[in-house]
Coordinates of C-alpha atoms and ligand atoms in Angstrom, one line a residue:
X1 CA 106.9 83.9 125.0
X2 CA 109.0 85.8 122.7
X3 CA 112.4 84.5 121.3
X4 CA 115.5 85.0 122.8
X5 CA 119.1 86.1 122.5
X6 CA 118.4 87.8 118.4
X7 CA 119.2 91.0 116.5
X8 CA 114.9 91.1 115.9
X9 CA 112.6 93.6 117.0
X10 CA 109.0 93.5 116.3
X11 CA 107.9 97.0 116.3
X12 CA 104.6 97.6 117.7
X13 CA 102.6 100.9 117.1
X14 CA 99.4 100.7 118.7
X15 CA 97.9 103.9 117.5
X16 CA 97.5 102.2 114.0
X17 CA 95.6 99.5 115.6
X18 CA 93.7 102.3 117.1
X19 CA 93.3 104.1 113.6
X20 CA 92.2 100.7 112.2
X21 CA 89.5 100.2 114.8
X22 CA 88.2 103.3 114.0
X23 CA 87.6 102.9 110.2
X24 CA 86.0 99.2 111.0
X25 CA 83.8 100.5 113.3
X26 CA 79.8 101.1 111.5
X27 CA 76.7 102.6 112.8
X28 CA 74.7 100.0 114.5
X29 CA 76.1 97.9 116.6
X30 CA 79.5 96.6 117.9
X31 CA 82.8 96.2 116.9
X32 CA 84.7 93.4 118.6
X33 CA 88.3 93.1 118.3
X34 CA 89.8 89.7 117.6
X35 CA 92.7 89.6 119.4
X36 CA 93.5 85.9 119.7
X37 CA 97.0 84.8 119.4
X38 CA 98.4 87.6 121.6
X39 CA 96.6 89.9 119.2
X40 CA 97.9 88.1 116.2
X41 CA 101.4 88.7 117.3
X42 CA 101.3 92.6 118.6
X43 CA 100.4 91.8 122.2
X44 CA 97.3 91.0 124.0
X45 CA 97.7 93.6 126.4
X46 CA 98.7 96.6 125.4
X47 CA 96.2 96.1 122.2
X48 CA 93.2 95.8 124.6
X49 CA 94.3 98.4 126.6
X50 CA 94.3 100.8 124.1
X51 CA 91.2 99.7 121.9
X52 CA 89.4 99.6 125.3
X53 CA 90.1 103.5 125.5
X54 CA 89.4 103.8 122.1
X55 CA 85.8 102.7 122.6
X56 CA 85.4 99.0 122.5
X57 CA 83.1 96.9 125.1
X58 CA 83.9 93.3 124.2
X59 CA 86.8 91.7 123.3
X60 CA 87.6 88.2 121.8
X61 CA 90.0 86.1 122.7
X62 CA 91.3 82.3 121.7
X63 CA 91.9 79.8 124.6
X64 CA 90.8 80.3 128.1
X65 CA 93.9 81.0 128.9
X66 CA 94.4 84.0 127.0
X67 CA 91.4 85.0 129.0
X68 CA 91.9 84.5 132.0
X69 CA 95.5 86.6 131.2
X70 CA 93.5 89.4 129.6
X71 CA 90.8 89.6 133.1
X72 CA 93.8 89.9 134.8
X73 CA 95.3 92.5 133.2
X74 CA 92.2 95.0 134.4
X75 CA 91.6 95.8 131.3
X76 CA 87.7 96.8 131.6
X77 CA 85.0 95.2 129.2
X78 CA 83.1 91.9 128.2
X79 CA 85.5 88.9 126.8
X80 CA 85.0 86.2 124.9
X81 CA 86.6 83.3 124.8
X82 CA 86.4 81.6 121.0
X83 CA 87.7 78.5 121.9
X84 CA 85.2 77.6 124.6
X85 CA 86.4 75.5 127.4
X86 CA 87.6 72.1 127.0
X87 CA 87.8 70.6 130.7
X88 CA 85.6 71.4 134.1
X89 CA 89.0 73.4 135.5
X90 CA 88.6 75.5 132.1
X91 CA 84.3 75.6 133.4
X92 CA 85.6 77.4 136.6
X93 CA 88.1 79.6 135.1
X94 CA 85.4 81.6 133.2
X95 CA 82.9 82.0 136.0
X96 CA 86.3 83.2 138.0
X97 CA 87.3 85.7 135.0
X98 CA 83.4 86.4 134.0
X99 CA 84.3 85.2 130.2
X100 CA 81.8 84.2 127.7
X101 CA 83.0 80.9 126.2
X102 CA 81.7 79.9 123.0
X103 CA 80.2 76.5 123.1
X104 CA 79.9 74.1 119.8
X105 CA 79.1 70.7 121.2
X106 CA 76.6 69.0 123.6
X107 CA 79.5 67.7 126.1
X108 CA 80.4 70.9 126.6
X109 CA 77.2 72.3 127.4
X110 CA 76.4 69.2 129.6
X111 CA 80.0 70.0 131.6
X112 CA 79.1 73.9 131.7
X113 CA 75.9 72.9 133.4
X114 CA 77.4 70.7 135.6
X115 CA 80.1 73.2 137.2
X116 CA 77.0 75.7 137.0
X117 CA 75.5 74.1 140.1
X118 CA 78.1 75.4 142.0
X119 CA 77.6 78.7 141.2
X120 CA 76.2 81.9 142.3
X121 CA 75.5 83.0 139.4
X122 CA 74.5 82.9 135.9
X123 CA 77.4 82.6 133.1
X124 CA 76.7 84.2 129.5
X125 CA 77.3 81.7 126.6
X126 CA 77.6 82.3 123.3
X127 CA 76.3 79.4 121.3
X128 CA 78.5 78.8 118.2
X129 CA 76.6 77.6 115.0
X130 CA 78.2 75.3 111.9
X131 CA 77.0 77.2 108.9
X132 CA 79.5 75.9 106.2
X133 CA 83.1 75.8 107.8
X134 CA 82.7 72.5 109.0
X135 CA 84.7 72.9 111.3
X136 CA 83.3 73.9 114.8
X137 CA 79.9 74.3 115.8
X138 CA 75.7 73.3 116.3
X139 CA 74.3 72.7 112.8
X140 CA 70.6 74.1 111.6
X141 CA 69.6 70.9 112.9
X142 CA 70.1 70.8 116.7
X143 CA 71.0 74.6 117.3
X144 CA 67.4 75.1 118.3
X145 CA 68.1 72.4 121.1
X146 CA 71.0 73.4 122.3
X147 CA 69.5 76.9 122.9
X148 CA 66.6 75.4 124.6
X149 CA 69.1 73.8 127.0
X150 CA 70.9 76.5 127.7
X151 CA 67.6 78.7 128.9
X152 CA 66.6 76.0 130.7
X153 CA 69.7 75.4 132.9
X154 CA 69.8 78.0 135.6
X155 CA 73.2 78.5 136.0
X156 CA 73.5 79.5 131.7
X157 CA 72.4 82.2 129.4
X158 CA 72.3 82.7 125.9
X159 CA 74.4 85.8 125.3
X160 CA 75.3 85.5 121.3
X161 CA 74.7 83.4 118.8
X162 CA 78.1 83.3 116.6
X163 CA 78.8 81.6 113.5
X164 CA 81.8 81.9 110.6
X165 CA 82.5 82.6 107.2
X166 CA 85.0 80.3 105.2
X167 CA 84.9 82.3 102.0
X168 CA 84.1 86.2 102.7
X169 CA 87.5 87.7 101.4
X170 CA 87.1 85.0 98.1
X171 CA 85.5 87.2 95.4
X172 CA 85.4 84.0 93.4
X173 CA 83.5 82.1 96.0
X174 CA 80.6 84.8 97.6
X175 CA 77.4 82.5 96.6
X176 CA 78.7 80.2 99.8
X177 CA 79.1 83.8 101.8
X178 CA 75.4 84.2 101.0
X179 CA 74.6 80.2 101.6
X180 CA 76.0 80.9 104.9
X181 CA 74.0 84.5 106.2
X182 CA 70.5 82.1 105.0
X183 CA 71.8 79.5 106.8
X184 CA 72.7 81.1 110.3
X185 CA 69.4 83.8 109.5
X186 CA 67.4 80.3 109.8
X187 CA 69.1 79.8 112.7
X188 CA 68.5 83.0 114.3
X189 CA 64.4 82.9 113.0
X190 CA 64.3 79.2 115.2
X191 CA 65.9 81.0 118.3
X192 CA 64.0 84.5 118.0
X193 CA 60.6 81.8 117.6
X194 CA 62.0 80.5 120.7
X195 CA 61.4 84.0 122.0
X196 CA 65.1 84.1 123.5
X197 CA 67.0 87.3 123.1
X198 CA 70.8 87.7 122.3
X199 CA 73.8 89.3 120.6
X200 CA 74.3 88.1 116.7
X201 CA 77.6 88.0 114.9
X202 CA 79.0 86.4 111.8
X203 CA 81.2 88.7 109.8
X204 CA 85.1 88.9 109.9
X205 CA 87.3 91.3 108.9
X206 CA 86.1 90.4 104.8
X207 CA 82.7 90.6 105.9
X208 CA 82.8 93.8 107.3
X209 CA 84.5 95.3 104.5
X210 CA 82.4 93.4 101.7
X211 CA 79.5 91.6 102.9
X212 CA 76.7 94.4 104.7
X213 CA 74.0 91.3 105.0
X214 CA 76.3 89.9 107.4
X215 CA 76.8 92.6 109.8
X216 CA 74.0 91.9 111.7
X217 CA 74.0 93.5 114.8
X218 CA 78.4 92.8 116.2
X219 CA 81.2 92.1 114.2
X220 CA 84.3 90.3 115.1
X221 CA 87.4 91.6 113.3
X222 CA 90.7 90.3 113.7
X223 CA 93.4 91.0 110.2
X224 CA 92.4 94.4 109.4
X225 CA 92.9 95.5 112.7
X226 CA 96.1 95.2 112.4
X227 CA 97.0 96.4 108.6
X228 CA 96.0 93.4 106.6
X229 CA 93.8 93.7 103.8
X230 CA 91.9 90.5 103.3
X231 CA 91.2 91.5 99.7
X232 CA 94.6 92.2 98.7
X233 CA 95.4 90.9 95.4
X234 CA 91.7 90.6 94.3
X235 CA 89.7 93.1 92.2
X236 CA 88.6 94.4 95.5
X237 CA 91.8 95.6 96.9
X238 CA 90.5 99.1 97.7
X239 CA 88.2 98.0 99.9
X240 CA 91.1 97.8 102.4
X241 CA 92.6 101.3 101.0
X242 CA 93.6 103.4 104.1
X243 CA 94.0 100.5 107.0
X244 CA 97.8 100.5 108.4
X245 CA 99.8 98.0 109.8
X246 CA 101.3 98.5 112.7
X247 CA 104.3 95.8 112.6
X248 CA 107.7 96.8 111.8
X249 CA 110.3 94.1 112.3
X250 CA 114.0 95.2 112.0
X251 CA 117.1 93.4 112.4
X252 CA 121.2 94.6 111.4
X253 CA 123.1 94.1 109.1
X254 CA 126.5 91.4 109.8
X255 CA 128.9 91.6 107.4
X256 CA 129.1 93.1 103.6
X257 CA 130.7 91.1 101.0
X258 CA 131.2 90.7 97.0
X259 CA 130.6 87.7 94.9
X260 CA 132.4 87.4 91.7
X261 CA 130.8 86.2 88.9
X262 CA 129.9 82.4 89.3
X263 CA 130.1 82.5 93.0
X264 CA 127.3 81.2 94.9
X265 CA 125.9 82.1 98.3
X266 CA 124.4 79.9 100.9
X267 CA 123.4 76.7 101.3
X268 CA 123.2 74.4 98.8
X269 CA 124.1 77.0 96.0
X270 CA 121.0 77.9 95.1
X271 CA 121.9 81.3 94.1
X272 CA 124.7 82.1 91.2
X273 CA 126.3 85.8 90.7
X274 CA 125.4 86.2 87.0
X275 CA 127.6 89.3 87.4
X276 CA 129.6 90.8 89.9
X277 CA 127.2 91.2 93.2
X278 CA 127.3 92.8 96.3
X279 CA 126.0 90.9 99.0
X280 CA 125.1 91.9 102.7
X281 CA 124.6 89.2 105.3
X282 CA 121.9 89.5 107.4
X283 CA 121.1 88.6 111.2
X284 CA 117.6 86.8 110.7
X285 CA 116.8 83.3 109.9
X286 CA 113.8 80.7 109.9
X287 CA 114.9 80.4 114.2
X288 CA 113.9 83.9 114.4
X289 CA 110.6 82.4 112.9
X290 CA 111.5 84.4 109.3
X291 CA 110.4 81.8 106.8
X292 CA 112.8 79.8 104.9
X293 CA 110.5 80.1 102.0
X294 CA 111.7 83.2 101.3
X295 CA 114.7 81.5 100.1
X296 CA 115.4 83.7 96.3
X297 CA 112.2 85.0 96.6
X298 CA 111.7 87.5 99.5
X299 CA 113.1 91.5 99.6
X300 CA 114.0 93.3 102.8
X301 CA 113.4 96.8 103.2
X302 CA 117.2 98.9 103.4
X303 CA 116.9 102.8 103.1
X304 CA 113.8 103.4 101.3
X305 CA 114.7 100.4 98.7
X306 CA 113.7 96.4 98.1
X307 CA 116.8 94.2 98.5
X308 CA 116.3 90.8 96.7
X309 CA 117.0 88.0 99.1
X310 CA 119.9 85.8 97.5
X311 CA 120.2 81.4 98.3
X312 CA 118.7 79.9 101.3
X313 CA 117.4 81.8 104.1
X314 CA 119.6 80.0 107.3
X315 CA 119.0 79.8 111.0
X316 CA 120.1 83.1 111.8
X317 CA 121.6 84.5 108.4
X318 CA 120.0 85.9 105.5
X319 CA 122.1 87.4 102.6
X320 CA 120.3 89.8 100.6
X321 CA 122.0 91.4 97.3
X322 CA 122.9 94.9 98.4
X323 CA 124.8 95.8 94.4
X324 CA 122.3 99.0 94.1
X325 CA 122.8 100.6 97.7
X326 CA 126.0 102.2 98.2
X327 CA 128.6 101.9 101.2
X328 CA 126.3 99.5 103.5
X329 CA 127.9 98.5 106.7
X330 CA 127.9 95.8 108.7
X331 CA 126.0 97.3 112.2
X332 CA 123.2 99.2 109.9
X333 CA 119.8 98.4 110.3
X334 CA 117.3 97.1 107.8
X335 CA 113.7 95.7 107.9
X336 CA 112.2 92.8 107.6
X337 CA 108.8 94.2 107.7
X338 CA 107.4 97.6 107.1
X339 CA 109.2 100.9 105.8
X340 CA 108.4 104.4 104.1
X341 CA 106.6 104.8 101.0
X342 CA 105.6 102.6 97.9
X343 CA 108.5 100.1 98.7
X344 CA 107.3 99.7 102.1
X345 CA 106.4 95.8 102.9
X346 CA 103.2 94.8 103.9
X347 CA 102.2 92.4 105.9
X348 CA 100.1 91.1 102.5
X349 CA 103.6 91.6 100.3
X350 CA 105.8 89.4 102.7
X351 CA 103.0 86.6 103.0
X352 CA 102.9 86.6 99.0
X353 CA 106.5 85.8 98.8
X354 CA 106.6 83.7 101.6
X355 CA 103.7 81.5 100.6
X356 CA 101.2 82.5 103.4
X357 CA 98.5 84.7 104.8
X358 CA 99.1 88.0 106.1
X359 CA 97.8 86.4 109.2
X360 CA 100.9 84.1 109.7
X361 CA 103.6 86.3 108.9
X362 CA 102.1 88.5 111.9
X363 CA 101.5 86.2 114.6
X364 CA 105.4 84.2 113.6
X365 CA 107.3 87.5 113.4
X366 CA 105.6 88.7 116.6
X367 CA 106.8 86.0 118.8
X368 CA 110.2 88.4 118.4
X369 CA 110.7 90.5 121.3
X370 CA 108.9 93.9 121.0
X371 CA 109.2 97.2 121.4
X372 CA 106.3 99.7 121.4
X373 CA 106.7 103.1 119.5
X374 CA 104.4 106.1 119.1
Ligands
PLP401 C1 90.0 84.8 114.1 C2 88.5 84.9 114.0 C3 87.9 86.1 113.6 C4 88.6 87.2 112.9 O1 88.9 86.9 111.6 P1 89.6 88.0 110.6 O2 89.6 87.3 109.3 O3 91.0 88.0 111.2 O4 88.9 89.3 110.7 C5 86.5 86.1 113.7 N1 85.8 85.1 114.2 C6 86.4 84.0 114.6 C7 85.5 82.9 115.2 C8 87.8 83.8 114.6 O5 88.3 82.7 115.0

C-alpha cells in the first residue's frame, strides 16, 4: 500500500541490495535475507527476486501473509515466516505456500498438529527459542519439550532452531551478546542430545558483522542489506564501511521565498530569521510519513549541499533555508534521502535527526510510491 496523490518517490536500486548481499555473505553456511515489512520498505518482490538470482535459498519473511504474497510471486526458494501463525486458517496457508513458520508457544504447536492431520505431508518448523529478548519464544527450560513434540507429531519437523539478539550492535552491552550464544548453545547441546538434526541461526545484521560465535551455521540479516550500518555512531562504525543504501527519496521543490529579519516560518513560529534568509518550501510532510521530528533539526539534500530544515515540518510542506544555493526554483527537485558524495544522507544520518533507527526511516519513507532504477 503505498501513499497516494504526493510529489514523493522512493527510489529503489536493487543492485545495491544485491552488492550488500554479497559482502554479508561468509564461508560456511547461509545467508538469509530478512525481508519483512515489504523488505523494510524497498519491496518484497522485486528484492527476493533479485537476491534469489543472486544466490540466496531461504528467505524470511514477517506475517503469513507476506508469505503467502512472496510463494505467489514464483520467486523460487525456502521461506520463512518469523511471525508464525496465529489462527488454524494461518496453519493451512503455510502447508498451501510450503512456509516454515516459526513457532514460540505450546498453543501454537498444539494447533499446528491439529491442522497436520489433515495433511499429506510433513511441514518444516522452526522452533523459536527466548534467550534474553523476552519477548517471543521457548525458554532453556521447556525448548527440549517442545522439540520432542514436534518429532513426535507426524505431520511436523524440526527444520531450525532460531533465537535473537537484543544487544549485538550495543558495543556497550556485548557480555548479554555472549549470555545469549551460551544460552541458545545449551539449547542446541539438549536438542543435538536428543539426536534431532536441524538448521541453527541467531545472528542479525550486528551479529554478522561483529559477533563470529554467533554465526553458527545461517544468518538472518535484515538493515545492512539494505545500507544501514547497525554500528553507526559507535567505535565500530567501520565495520559497516562499504554497505550502500539503496533508498533515495525525492520530492520538488513549491515555491521560493525570503524572510526578513525577525520573520518566522511555519507553525507556531518556531523558527526566527536572525538575518535575512532565503527560504524554499517543500512538497513533503509527516502525511507523506516524513517525520515531524525533523522540525529545526533535519537537512535535505539540494545539488550536492545539506539544507537546514527551518519551523515545523507540516502535512505536506517543509520549508528548508535555501540562503547558500543560488537561483532555486520552484519545480526543482531535491532529496529527502540519499545524494552524491560526503553530504549524501544516510539512512543512519536521517534516523539521527529524526530521533529513530535507520530501520524506521526505511520501512515509513518506503510506503511512498516507488520507482525502481539501475
Ligand atoms: C528483523 C529480524 C532480523 C533482522 O535483523 P537486522 O537487525 O535488521 O539484521 C533477524 N531476525 C529476526 C527474528 C528478525 O525479526
Amino acid at each position: 500500500m503505498t501513499i497516494p496523490f504526493n510529489s514523493l518517490r522512493a527510489r529503489i536500486r536493487v543492485p545495491n541490495i544485491v552488492s550488500n548481499y554479497r559482502r554479508l555473505c561468509r564461508p560456511g553456511g547461509e545467508t538469509i535475507p530478512v525481508i519483512k515489512a515489504d523488505a523494510y520498505g524497498h519491496g518484497l518482490v522485486p528484492v527476493a527476486r533479485a537476491l534469489s538470482k543472486a544466490g540466496a535459498a531461504t528467505f524470511a519473511v514477517g506475517s503469513v501473509e507476506e508469505a503467502v504474497a512472496l510463494r505467489a510471486s514464483g520467486v523460487p526458494g525456502r521461506i520463512l515466516s518469523l511471525l508464525g501463525p496465529i489462527d488454524a486458517d494461518q496453519c493451512q496457508a503455510l502447508w498451501r505456500g510450503d512456509v516454515i513458520p516459526f513457532v514460540h508457544h505450546p498453543d501454537q504447536l498444539r494447533l499446528l498438529a491439529d491442522v497436520s492431520r489433515n495433511m499429506d505431508r510433513p511441514l518444516g518448523v522452526a522452533l523459536k527459542c527466548d534467550t534474553g529478548m523476552r519477548r517471543l519464544g521457548f525458554t532453556r527450560g521447556d525448548a527440549a519439550e517442545a522439540a520432542r513434540i514436534i518429532a513426535a507429531t507426524p505431520g511436523l519437523n524440526l527444520a531450525m532452531l532460531s533465537s535473537h539478539l537484543a544487544t549485538a550492535d550495543d558495543p556497550g552491552d556485548f557480555d548479554y551478546v555472549e549470555a545469549q550464544i551460551q544460552e541458545f548453545t545449551a539449547i542446541r547441546g539438549q536438542l543435538l542430545a536428543l539426536g534431532l538434526s536441524f538448521q541453527t541461526n541467531l545472528a542479525n545484521s550486528a551479529a554478522v558483522l561483529a559477533h563470529p560465535e554467533a554465526h553458527f551455521d545461517s544468518r538472518r540479516v535484515g538493515i545492512s542489506l539494505y545500507g544501514g550500518n547497525p554500528f553507526q555512531g559507535t567505535p565500530l562504525a567501520h565495520l559497516g564501511q562499504g554497505l550502500v543504501p539503496a533508498m533515495e527519496v525525492a520530492t520538488r521543490i513549491v515555491s521560493v521565498h525570503d524572510l526578513a529579519a525577525g520573520q518566522s516560518v511555519s507553525y507556531g513560529r518556531t523558527f526566527t530569521a536572525p538575518t535575512d534568509t532565503r527560504i524554499a518550501v517543500v512538497a513533503a510532510g509527516y502525511a507523506d510519513a516524513y517525520g515531524r521530528s525533523l522540525s529545526n533539526s533535519g537537512f535535505m539534500y539540494l545539488r550536492g549541499v545539506r539544507v537546514p530544515i527551518r519551523g515545523r515540518v507540516c502535512m505536506q510542506l517543509t520549508a528548508v533555508e535555501v540562503s547558500e544555493v543560488p537561483d532555486v526554483r520552484p519545480g526543482e527537485e531535491i532529496l529527502l534521502l540519499g545524494g552524491q558524495g560526503e553530504n549524501a544522507i544516510t539512512p543512519d544520518d536521517l534516523a539521527e535527526w529524526w530521533g529513530t533507527i535507520s530501520y524506521e526511516v526505511l520501512c515509513l519513507l518506503g510506503l511512498n510510491p516507488r520507482e525502481y532504477v539501475e
